Amino acid sequence: PLPASLALPTDVVIDRVAVDRFEWTLGTSHGAIHGLAFGYDGGALAHRVRDLALAVDRASIGGEATLAAQPPYALKGALRLAGDATLRDAQADVAIAGTLAAVALDGRGSAGEARFTLQARLSPLAAVVLDELALDAQDVDLARWNDAFPATRLAVKADTRPASGGLAGRI
């Protein structure tokens, strides 16, 4: 269950937190975040992460998010993703909205000629986090991601939901 409140007893302002390298392991998966930096403001009404900047393998992410400190814990934010040299000119903007118990992600982006939209609905505190995922991509060229693949111009639509320990839906 969610707590009765996430309010802090006093206002807290941290201008900047910076970590050069953050290595993580979760089960058999692992990775590293490079150049993590952000500011934080929190108190009785809300928690806000601002000026977020981090780099993971092949991409960088920036943005901000605010979470209300009282139920239903309204959540609002925005992320900007940009590919590095290996992902060339890939970029995406993702809007975050909802509550702590039910988060909606709505994204739009491009990579070269390819354009896509992505909608996801998450339940971060549930046993199964992903509720729904929809992708619509146009003009996808597989050769752009790996030289071993043929040149393509694919249109892909996918709608999925969790089912039987995996995902089920239509592609």
Short mmCIF file of N, CA and C in Angstrom, two decimals:
data_model
loop_
_atom_site.label_atom_id
_atom_site.label_comp_id
_atom_site.label_asym_id
_atom_site.label_seq_id
_atom_site.Cartn_x
_atom_site.Cartn_y
_atom_site.Cartn_z
N PRO A 1 0.83 -1.21 0.00
CA PRO A 1 0.00 0.00 0.00
C PRO A 1 0.86 1.26 0.00
N LEU A 2 0.31 2.31 -0.56
CA LEU A 2 1.00 3.59 -0.56
C LEU A 2 0.99 4.19 0.84
N PRO A 3 2.00 4.95 1.21
CA PRO A 3 2.00 5.60 2.52
C PRO A 3 0.95 6.71 2.57
N ALA A 4 0.63 7.15 3.77
CA ALA A 4 -0.36 8.22 3.95
C ALA A 4 0.15 9.55 3.41
N SER A 5 1.46 9.74 3.38
CA SER A 5 2.03 10.99 2.89
C SER A 5 3.50 10.78 2.53
N LEU A 6 3.96 11.56 1.59
CA LEU A 6 5.39 11.61 1.25
C LEU A 6 5.99 12.97 1.62
N ALA A 7 5.25 13.73 2.41
CA ALA A 7 5.68 15.09 2.78
C ALA A 7 6.92 15.03 3.67
N LEU A 8 7.82 15.97 3.43
CA LEU A 8 8.98 16.15 4.30
C LEU A 8 8.64 17.17 5.38
N PRO A 9 9.20 17.02 6.56
CA PRO A 9 8.88 17.96 7.64
C PRO A 9 9.49 19.35 7.45
N THR A 10 10.41 19.48 6.53
CA THR A 10 11.05 20.77 6.24
C THR A 10 11.39 20.83 4.76
N ASP A 11 11.54 22.02 4.23
CA ASP A 11 11.92 22.15 2.83
C ASP A 11 13.38 21.78 2.64
N VAL A 12 13.66 21.08 1.56
CA VAL A 12 15.02 20.67 1.22
C VAL A 12 15.31 21.14 -0.20
N VAL A 13 16.43 21.80 -0.39
CA VAL A 13 16.87 22.23 -1.71
C VAL A 13 18.31 21.77 -1.89
N ILE A 14 18.53 20.99 -2.92
CA ILE A 14 19.88 20.56 -3.28
C ILE A 14 20.13 21.10 -4.69
N ASP A 15 21.03 22.06 -4.79
CA ASP A 15 21.27 22.69 -6.09
C ASP A 15 21.76 21.71 -7.14
N ARG A 16 22.70 20.84 -6.74
CA ARG A 16 23.25 19.92 -7.74
C ARG A 16 23.88 18.72 -7.05
N VAL A 17 23.49 17.54 -7.52
CA VAL A 17 24.13 16.28 -7.16
C VAL A 17 24.80 15.79 -8.43
N ALA A 18 26.04 15.35 -8.32
CA ALA A 18 26.73 14.86 -9.51
C ALA A 18 27.53 13.61 -9.14
N VAL A 19 27.38 12.58 -9.98
CA VAL A 19 28.10 11.33 -9.81
C VAL A 19 28.76 11.01 -11.14
N ASP A 20 30.07 10.82 -11.14
CA ASP A 20 30.80 10.58 -12.39
C ASP A 20 30.41 9.26 -13.04
N ARG A 21 30.32 8.18 -12.26
CA ARG A 21 29.99 6.86 -12.79
C ARG A 21 29.20 6.08 -11.75
N PHE A 22 28.07 5.51 -12.16
CA PHE A 22 27.21 4.73 -11.29
C PHE A 22 27.00 3.37 -11.94
N GLU A 23 27.56 2.31 -11.37
CA GLU A 23 27.41 0.97 -11.92
C GLU A 23 26.27 0.26 -11.21
N TRP A 24 25.45 -0.48 -11.98
CA TRP A 24 24.31 -1.17 -11.39
C TRP A 24 24.27 -2.62 -11.86
N THR A 25 23.68 -3.47 -11.01
CA THR A 25 23.44 -4.87 -11.32
C THR A 25 22.06 -5.24 -10.81
N LEU A 26 21.27 -5.88 -11.66
CA LEU A 26 19.95 -6.35 -11.28
C LEU A 26 19.79 -7.74 -11.87
N GLY A 27 19.91 -8.77 -11.02
CA GLY A 27 19.91 -10.15 -11.52
C GLY A 27 21.12 -10.36 -12.40
N THR A 28 20.89 -10.80 -13.63
CA THR A 28 22.01 -11.02 -14.55
C THR A 28 22.28 -9.79 -15.43
N SER A 29 21.46 -8.77 -15.31
CA SER A 29 21.65 -7.55 -16.09
C SER A 29 22.56 -6.58 -15.33
N HIS A 30 23.33 -5.82 -16.09
CA HIS A 30 24.20 -4.83 -15.47
C HIS A 30 24.49 -3.72 -16.48
N GLY A 31 24.96 -2.62 -15.96
CA GLY A 31 25.28 -1.50 -16.83
C GLY A 31 25.90 -0.37 -16.02
N ALA A 32 26.03 0.76 -16.66
CA ALA A 32 26.62 1.92 -15.99
C ALA A 32 25.97 3.19 -16.50
N ILE A 33 25.84 4.14 -15.60
CA ILE A 33 25.37 5.47 -15.93
C ILE A 33 26.57 6.40 -15.78
N HIS A 34 26.77 7.24 -16.76
CA HIS A 34 27.92 8.14 -16.75
C HIS A 34 27.43 9.58 -16.59
N GLY A 35 28.09 10.34 -15.75
CA GLY A 35 27.78 11.76 -15.65
C GLY A 35 26.39 12.05 -15.14
N LEU A 36 25.91 11.33 -14.15
CA LEU A 36 24.61 11.58 -13.56
C LEU A 36 24.63 12.90 -12.79
N ALA A 37 23.67 13.78 -13.08
CA ALA A 37 23.57 15.06 -12.38
C ALA A 37 22.11 15.48 -12.31
N PHE A 38 21.73 16.13 -11.20
CA PHE A 38 20.37 16.64 -11.06
C PHE A 38 20.31 17.58 -9.86
N GLY A 39 19.23 18.35 -9.81
CA GLY A 39 18.92 19.17 -8.64
C GLY A 39 17.65 18.63 -8.02
N TYR A 40 17.40 18.95 -6.76
CA TYR A 40 16.22 18.43 -6.06
C TYR A 40 15.63 19.52 -5.16
N ASP A 41 14.29 19.63 -5.19
CA ASP A 41 13.55 20.48 -4.27
C ASP A 41 12.45 19.63 -3.67
N GLY A 42 12.31 19.62 -2.37
CA GLY A 42 11.25 18.82 -1.75
C GLY A 42 10.75 19.48 -0.49
N GLY A 43 9.54 19.09 -0.09
CA GLY A 43 8.97 19.64 1.13
C GLY A 43 7.62 19.04 1.43
N ALA A 44 6.74 19.83 2.01
CA ALA A 44 5.42 19.35 2.41
C ALA A 44 4.49 19.12 1.23
N LEU A 45 4.71 19.83 0.12
CA LEU A 45 3.77 19.75 -1.01
C LEU A 45 4.22 18.84 -2.15
N ALA A 46 5.51 18.82 -2.44
CA ALA A 46 5.97 18.07 -3.61
C ALA A 46 7.46 17.77 -3.53
N HIS A 47 7.87 16.87 -4.42
CA HIS A 47 9.28 16.54 -4.64
C HIS A 47 9.54 16.80 -6.12
N ARG A 48 10.60 17.52 -6.41
CA ARG A 48 10.91 17.87 -7.80
C ARG A 48 12.37 17.56 -8.10
N VAL A 49 12.58 16.76 -9.15
CA VAL A 49 13.92 16.53 -9.69
C VAL A 49 14.01 17.41 -10.92
N ARG A 50 15.03 18.25 -10.97
CA ARG A 50 15.19 19.19 -12.08
C ARG A 50 16.59 19.06 -12.65
N ASP A 51 16.73 19.53 -13.86
CA ASP A 51 18.04 19.54 -14.53
C ASP A 51 18.69 18.16 -14.55
N LEU A 52 17.88 17.11 -14.73
CA LEU A 52 18.41 15.76 -14.80
C LEU A 52 19.25 15.61 -16.07
N ALA A 53 20.41 15.03 -15.91
CA ALA A 53 21.29 14.73 -17.05
C ALA A 53 22.04 13.45 -16.73
N LEU A 54 22.00 12.51 -17.66
CA LEU A 54 22.77 11.29 -17.48
C LEU A 54 23.04 10.68 -18.84
N ALA A 55 24.07 9.86 -18.88
CA ALA A 55 24.41 9.16 -20.12
C ALA A 55 24.49 7.68 -19.82
N VAL A 56 23.86 6.89 -20.67
CA VAL A 56 23.96 5.44 -20.62
C VAL A 56 24.59 5.01 -21.93
N ASP A 57 24.87 3.72 -22.06
CA ASP A 57 25.46 3.26 -23.31
C ASP A 57 24.59 3.69 -24.49
N ARG A 58 25.15 4.41 -25.41
CA ARG A 58 24.55 4.82 -26.67
C ARG A 58 23.55 5.97 -26.60
N ALA A 59 23.31 6.58 -25.44
CA ALA A 59 22.33 7.67 -25.39
C ALA A 59 22.54 8.55 -24.15
N SER A 60 21.97 9.74 -24.22
CA SER A 60 21.93 10.63 -23.05
C SER A 60 20.47 10.98 -22.79
N ILE A 61 20.17 11.26 -21.53
CA ILE A 61 18.81 11.56 -21.10
C ILE A 61 18.84 12.81 -20.25
N GLY A 62 17.87 13.69 -20.47
CA GLY A 62 17.72 14.89 -19.66
C GLY A 62 16.25 15.09 -19.34
N GLY A 63 15.97 15.90 -18.32
CA GLY A 63 14.57 16.18 -18.04
C GLY A 63 14.31 16.62 -16.63
N GLU A 64 13.02 16.53 -16.26
CA GLU A 64 12.59 16.91 -14.92
C GLU A 64 11.28 16.20 -14.60
N ALA A 65 10.98 16.08 -13.32
CA ALA A 65 9.72 15.46 -12.89
C ALA A 65 9.34 15.99 -11.52
N THR A 66 8.02 16.07 -11.30
CA THR A 66 7.48 16.51 -10.01
C THR A 66 6.47 15.48 -9.52
N LEU A 67 6.58 15.12 -8.25
CA LEU A 67 5.67 14.18 -7.60
C LEU A 67 5.04 14.87 -6.40
N ALA A 68 3.71 14.92 -6.36
CA ALA A 68 3.01 15.52 -5.22
C ALA A 68 3.27 14.69 -3.97
N ALA A 69 3.31 15.34 -2.83
CA ALA A 69 3.62 14.67 -1.57
C ALA A 69 2.38 14.11 -0.88
N GLN A 70 1.19 14.41 -1.41
CA GLN A 70 -0.06 13.92 -0.82
C GLN A 70 -0.82 13.07 -1.83
N PRO A 71 -1.60 12.09 -1.35
CA PRO A 71 -2.39 11.27 -2.27
C PRO A 71 -3.28 12.13 -3.14
N PRO A 72 -3.47 11.75 -4.38
CA PRO A 72 -3.06 10.48 -5.01
C PRO A 72 -1.65 10.52 -5.60
N TYR A 73 -0.81 11.43 -5.15
CA TYR A 73 0.58 11.54 -5.59
C TYR A 73 0.69 11.81 -7.09
N ALA A 74 0.15 12.93 -7.50
CA ALA A 74 0.19 13.32 -8.91
C ALA A 74 1.63 13.40 -9.39
N LEU A 75 1.85 12.95 -10.61
CA LEU A 75 3.17 12.89 -11.20
C LEU A 75 3.13 13.57 -12.55
N LYS A 76 4.12 14.42 -12.81
CA LYS A 76 4.21 15.10 -14.10
C LYS A 76 5.68 15.33 -14.41
N GLY A 77 6.05 15.12 -15.67
CA GLY A 77 7.44 15.34 -16.03
C GLY A 77 7.66 15.23 -17.52
N ALA A 78 8.90 15.40 -17.90
CA ALA A 78 9.30 15.31 -19.30
C ALA A 78 10.74 14.82 -19.38
N LEU A 79 10.99 13.94 -20.33
CA LEU A 79 12.34 13.46 -20.59
C LEU A 79 12.69 13.70 -22.04
N ARG A 80 13.96 13.93 -22.29
CA ARG A 80 14.48 14.10 -23.65
C ARG A 80 15.62 13.12 -23.81
N LEU A 81 15.54 12.25 -24.80
CA LEU A 81 16.56 11.26 -25.06
C LEU A 81 17.26 11.61 -26.37
N ALA A 82 18.58 11.46 -26.39
CA ALA A 82 19.35 11.74 -27.61
C ALA A 82 20.39 10.65 -27.78
N GLY A 83 20.44 10.07 -28.98
CA GLY A 83 21.42 9.03 -29.26
C GLY A 83 22.82 9.58 -29.38
N ASP A 84 23.80 8.72 -29.08
CA ASP A 84 25.19 9.13 -29.26
C ASP A 84 25.62 8.83 -30.69
N ALA A 85 26.89 8.81 -30.95
CA ALA A 85 27.39 8.64 -32.32
C ALA A 85 26.92 7.32 -32.94
N THR A 86 26.82 6.25 -32.15
CA THR A 86 26.40 4.96 -32.72
C THR A 86 24.91 4.95 -33.04
N LEU A 87 24.11 5.77 -32.38
CA LEU A 87 22.69 5.88 -32.70
C LEU A 87 22.43 7.08 -33.58
N ARG A 88 23.47 7.70 -34.02
CA ARG A 88 23.43 8.84 -34.93
C ARG A 88 22.46 9.92 -34.46
N ASP A 89 21.46 10.21 -35.24
CA ASP A 89 20.58 11.33 -34.90
C ASP A 89 19.27 10.88 -34.25
N ALA A 90 19.29 9.80 -33.50
CA ALA A 90 18.08 9.35 -32.80
C ALA A 90 17.75 10.31 -31.67
N GLN A 91 16.46 10.63 -31.52
CA GLN A 91 16.02 11.50 -30.44
C GLN A 91 14.58 11.18 -30.10
N ALA A 92 14.19 11.46 -28.86
CA ALA A 92 12.80 11.23 -28.44
C ALA A 92 12.45 12.17 -27.30
N ASP A 93 11.19 12.56 -27.26
CA ASP A 93 10.64 13.33 -26.15
C ASP A 93 9.55 12.49 -25.51
N VAL A 94 9.58 12.37 -24.18
CA VAL A 94 8.62 11.55 -23.46
C VAL A 94 7.95 12.40 -22.38
N ALA A 95 6.62 12.45 -22.42
CA ALA A 95 5.85 13.14 -21.38
C ALA A 95 5.43 12.10 -20.35
N ILE A 96 5.54 12.48 -19.09
CA ILE A 96 5.17 11.61 -17.97
C ILE A 96 4.00 12.25 -17.26
N ALA A 97 2.94 11.47 -16.99
CA ALA A 97 1.77 12.01 -16.31
C ALA A 97 1.10 10.88 -15.53
N GLY A 98 0.26 11.28 -14.58
CA GLY A 98 -0.50 10.28 -13.84
C GLY A 98 -0.29 10.43 -12.35
N THR A 99 -0.23 9.27 -11.69
CA THR A 99 -0.01 9.22 -10.25
C THR A 99 1.08 8.21 -9.97
N LEU A 100 1.52 8.14 -8.73
CA LEU A 100 2.55 7.18 -8.36
C LEU A 100 2.09 5.74 -8.64
N ALA A 101 0.80 5.47 -8.53
CA ALA A 101 0.28 4.13 -8.76
C ALA A 101 -0.02 3.83 -10.22
N ALA A 102 -0.22 4.85 -11.05
CA ALA A 102 -0.59 4.66 -12.46
C ALA A 102 0.07 5.74 -13.30
N VAL A 103 1.13 5.36 -14.01
CA VAL A 103 1.94 6.31 -14.77
C VAL A 103 1.71 6.12 -16.26
N ALA A 104 1.52 7.22 -16.97
CA ALA A 104 1.39 7.20 -18.43
C ALA A 104 2.64 7.83 -19.04
N LEU A 105 3.22 7.14 -20.01
CA LEU A 105 4.35 7.66 -20.77
C LEU A 105 3.90 7.82 -22.22
N ASP A 106 4.05 9.00 -22.75
CA ASP A 106 3.70 9.27 -24.14
C ASP A 106 4.91 9.87 -24.83
N GLY A 107 5.43 9.14 -25.82
CA GLY A 107 6.65 9.57 -26.47
C GLY A 107 6.53 9.71 -27.97
N ARG A 108 7.38 10.56 -28.52
CA ARG A 108 7.51 10.77 -29.96
C ARG A 108 9.00 10.91 -30.24
N GLY A 109 9.40 10.36 -31.37
CA GLY A 109 10.81 10.49 -31.68
C GLY A 109 11.12 10.14 -33.11
N SER A 110 12.42 10.16 -33.40
CA SER A 110 12.89 9.84 -34.75
C SER A 110 14.31 9.30 -34.68
N ALA A 111 14.65 8.59 -35.73
CA ALA A 111 16.02 8.11 -35.93
C ALA A 111 16.22 8.08 -37.44
N GLY A 112 16.94 9.06 -37.94
CA GLY A 112 17.07 9.19 -39.38
C GLY A 112 15.71 9.48 -39.99
N GLU A 113 15.31 8.69 -40.98
CA GLU A 113 14.00 8.87 -41.63
C GLU A 113 12.86 8.27 -40.81
N ALA A 114 13.18 7.37 -39.88
CA ALA A 114 12.15 6.70 -39.09
C ALA A 114 11.52 7.66 -38.08
N ARG A 115 10.21 7.52 -37.93
CA ARG A 115 9.45 8.30 -36.95
C ARG A 115 8.64 7.32 -36.13
N PHE A 116 8.47 7.62 -34.83
CA PHE A 116 7.68 6.71 -34.01
C PHE A 116 6.93 7.45 -32.92
N THR A 117 5.86 6.81 -32.46
CA THR A 117 5.16 7.21 -31.25
C THR A 117 5.09 5.98 -30.35
N LEU A 118 5.10 6.23 -29.07
CA LEU A 118 5.07 5.16 -28.08
C LEU A 118 4.21 5.60 -26.92
N GLN A 119 3.28 4.75 -26.53
CA GLN A 119 2.49 5.01 -25.33
C GLN A 119 2.65 3.79 -24.42
N ALA A 120 2.90 4.05 -23.15
CA ALA A 120 3.01 2.97 -22.17
C ALA A 120 2.25 3.38 -20.92
N ARG A 121 1.63 2.41 -20.32
CA ARG A 121 0.94 2.61 -19.04
C ARG A 121 1.60 1.68 -18.04
N LEU A 122 2.05 2.26 -16.93
CA LEU A 122 2.79 1.51 -15.92
C LEU A 122 2.10 1.57 -14.57
N SER A 123 2.28 0.51 -13.79
CA SER A 123 1.86 0.48 -12.38
C SER A 123 3.12 0.18 -11.57
N PRO A 124 3.91 1.21 -11.25
CA PRO A 124 5.23 1.01 -10.65
C PRO A 124 5.25 0.22 -9.35
N LEU A 125 4.15 0.22 -8.60
CA LEU A 125 4.13 -0.46 -7.31
C LEU A 125 3.48 -1.84 -7.38
N ALA A 126 3.07 -2.27 -8.57
CA ALA A 126 2.42 -3.57 -8.73
C ALA A 126 3.44 -4.67 -9.01
N ALA A 127 3.02 -5.91 -8.86
CA ALA A 127 3.90 -7.04 -9.15
C ALA A 127 4.31 -7.05 -10.62
N VAL A 128 3.40 -6.68 -11.52
CA VAL A 128 3.70 -6.54 -12.94
C VAL A 128 3.61 -5.05 -13.26
N VAL A 129 4.74 -4.45 -13.59
CA VAL A 129 4.82 -3.01 -13.77
C VAL A 129 4.15 -2.54 -15.07
N LEU A 130 4.33 -3.27 -16.14
CA LEU A 130 3.80 -2.85 -17.45
C LEU A 130 2.34 -3.25 -17.58
N ASP A 131 1.46 -2.26 -17.80
CA ASP A 131 0.04 -2.52 -18.03
C ASP A 131 -0.29 -2.56 -19.51
N GLU A 132 0.39 -1.72 -20.28
CA GLU A 132 0.04 -1.58 -21.69
C GLU A 132 1.20 -0.91 -22.42
N LEU A 133 1.42 -1.32 -23.68
CA LEU A 133 2.47 -0.73 -24.50
C LEU A 133 1.98 -0.68 -25.94
N ALA A 134 2.07 0.48 -26.57
CA ALA A 134 1.68 0.64 -27.97
C ALA A 134 2.78 1.39 -28.70
N LEU A 135 3.18 0.86 -29.85
CA LEU A 135 4.23 1.46 -30.66
C LEU A 135 3.72 1.59 -32.08
N ASP A 136 4.00 2.73 -32.70
CA ASP A 136 3.69 2.96 -34.10
C ASP A 136 4.94 3.58 -34.72
N ALA A 137 5.61 2.83 -35.58
CA ALA A 137 6.85 3.31 -36.20
C ALA A 137 6.72 3.26 -37.72
N GLN A 138 7.28 4.25 -38.38
CA GLN A 138 7.21 4.37 -39.84
C GLN A 138 8.62 4.57 -40.40
N ASP A 139 8.86 4.01 -41.58
CA ASP A 139 10.10 4.20 -42.31
C ASP A 139 11.33 3.71 -41.56
N VAL A 140 11.22 2.55 -40.92
CA VAL A 140 12.33 1.97 -40.15
C VAL A 140 13.28 1.25 -41.10
N ASP A 141 14.56 1.61 -41.04
CA ASP A 141 15.60 0.99 -41.86
C ASP A 141 16.51 0.17 -40.94
N LEU A 142 16.41 -1.16 -41.02
CA LEU A 142 17.21 -2.04 -40.15
C LEU A 142 18.71 -1.86 -40.37
N ALA A 143 19.12 -1.55 -41.58
CA ALA A 143 20.54 -1.36 -41.87
C ALA A 143 21.13 -0.20 -41.09
N ARG A 144 20.30 0.73 -40.70
CA ARG A 144 20.76 1.87 -39.91
C ARG A 144 21.28 1.44 -38.54
N TRP A 145 20.72 0.35 -38.00
CA TRP A 145 21.09 -0.12 -36.66
C TRP A 145 22.19 -1.17 -36.70
N ASN A 146 22.29 -1.89 -37.84
CA ASN A 146 23.31 -2.92 -37.94
C ASN A 146 23.61 -3.13 -39.42
N ASP A 147 24.87 -2.96 -39.81
CA ASP A 147 25.26 -3.07 -41.22
C ASP A 147 25.00 -4.45 -41.80
N ALA A 148 24.86 -5.47 -40.96
CA ALA A 148 24.60 -6.83 -41.44
C ALA A 148 23.16 -7.01 -41.93
N PHE A 149 22.26 -6.10 -41.56
CA PHE A 149 20.86 -6.20 -41.98
C PHE A 149 20.66 -5.52 -43.32
N PRO A 150 19.65 -5.96 -44.06
CA PRO A 150 19.36 -5.32 -45.35
C PRO A 150 18.71 -3.95 -45.15
N ALA A 151 18.80 -3.13 -46.17
CA ALA A 151 18.08 -1.85 -46.14
C ALA A 151 16.58 -2.15 -46.18
N THR A 152 15.83 -1.47 -45.36
CA THR A 152 14.38 -1.71 -45.28
C THR A 152 13.65 -0.38 -45.17
N ARG A 153 12.37 -0.46 -45.31
CA ARG A 153 11.50 0.69 -45.08
C ARG A 153 10.23 0.11 -44.46
N LEU A 154 10.32 -0.22 -43.16
CA LEU A 154 9.26 -0.93 -42.46
C LEU A 154 8.29 0.02 -41.77
N ALA A 155 7.05 -0.40 -41.71
CA ALA A 155 6.04 0.23 -40.87
C ALA A 155 5.67 -0.81 -39.82
N VAL A 156 5.76 -0.45 -38.56
CA VAL A 156 5.53 -1.40 -37.47
C VAL A 156 4.51 -0.83 -36.51
N LYS A 157 3.49 -1.63 -36.20
CA LYS A 157 2.54 -1.27 -35.15
C LYS A 157 2.51 -2.43 -34.17
N ALA A 158 2.58 -2.13 -32.89
CA ALA A 158 2.52 -3.16 -31.87
C ALA A 158 1.66 -2.66 -30.72
N ASP A 159 0.79 -3.54 -30.24
CA ASP A 159 -0.02 -3.29 -29.06
C ASP A 159 0.13 -4.51 -28.16
N THR A 160 0.64 -4.32 -26.96
CA THR A 160 0.90 -5.45 -26.08
C THR A 160 0.41 -5.17 -24.67
N ARG A 161 0.18 -6.27 -23.96
CA ARG A 161 -0.19 -6.26 -22.55
C ARG A 161 0.46 -7.47 -21.89
N PRO A 162 0.66 -7.42 -20.59
CA PRO A 162 1.22 -8.60 -19.90
C PRO A 162 0.24 -9.78 -19.98
N ALA A 163 0.81 -10.97 -20.12
CA ALA A 163 0.00 -12.19 -20.14
C ALA A 163 0.89 -13.39 -19.87
N SER A 164 0.51 -14.20 -18.93
CA SER A 164 1.19 -15.48 -18.65
C SER A 164 2.70 -15.34 -18.51
N GLY A 165 3.16 -14.38 -17.75
CA GLY A 165 4.58 -14.21 -17.50
C GLY A 165 5.35 -13.55 -18.64
N GLY A 166 4.66 -13.11 -19.69
CA GLY A 166 5.31 -12.43 -20.80
C GLY A 166 4.42 -11.33 -21.32
N LEU A 167 4.52 -11.07 -22.61
CA LEU A 167 3.67 -10.07 -23.25
C LEU A 167 2.85 -10.74 -24.35
N ALA A 168 1.63 -10.28 -24.52
CA ALA A 168 0.78 -10.78 -25.60
C ALA A 168 0.15 -9.57 -26.28
N GLY A 169 -0.13 -9.72 -27.57
CA GLY A 169 -0.76 -8.62 -28.28
C GLY A 169 -0.66 -8.84 -29.77
N ARG A 170 -0.63 -7.73 -30.49
CA ARG A 170 -0.58 -7.77 -31.96
C ARG A 170 0.58 -6.95 -32.47
N ILE A 171 1.25 -7.50 -33.47
CA ILE A 171 2.33 -6.77 -34.16
C ILE A 171 1.97 -6.75 -35.63
#
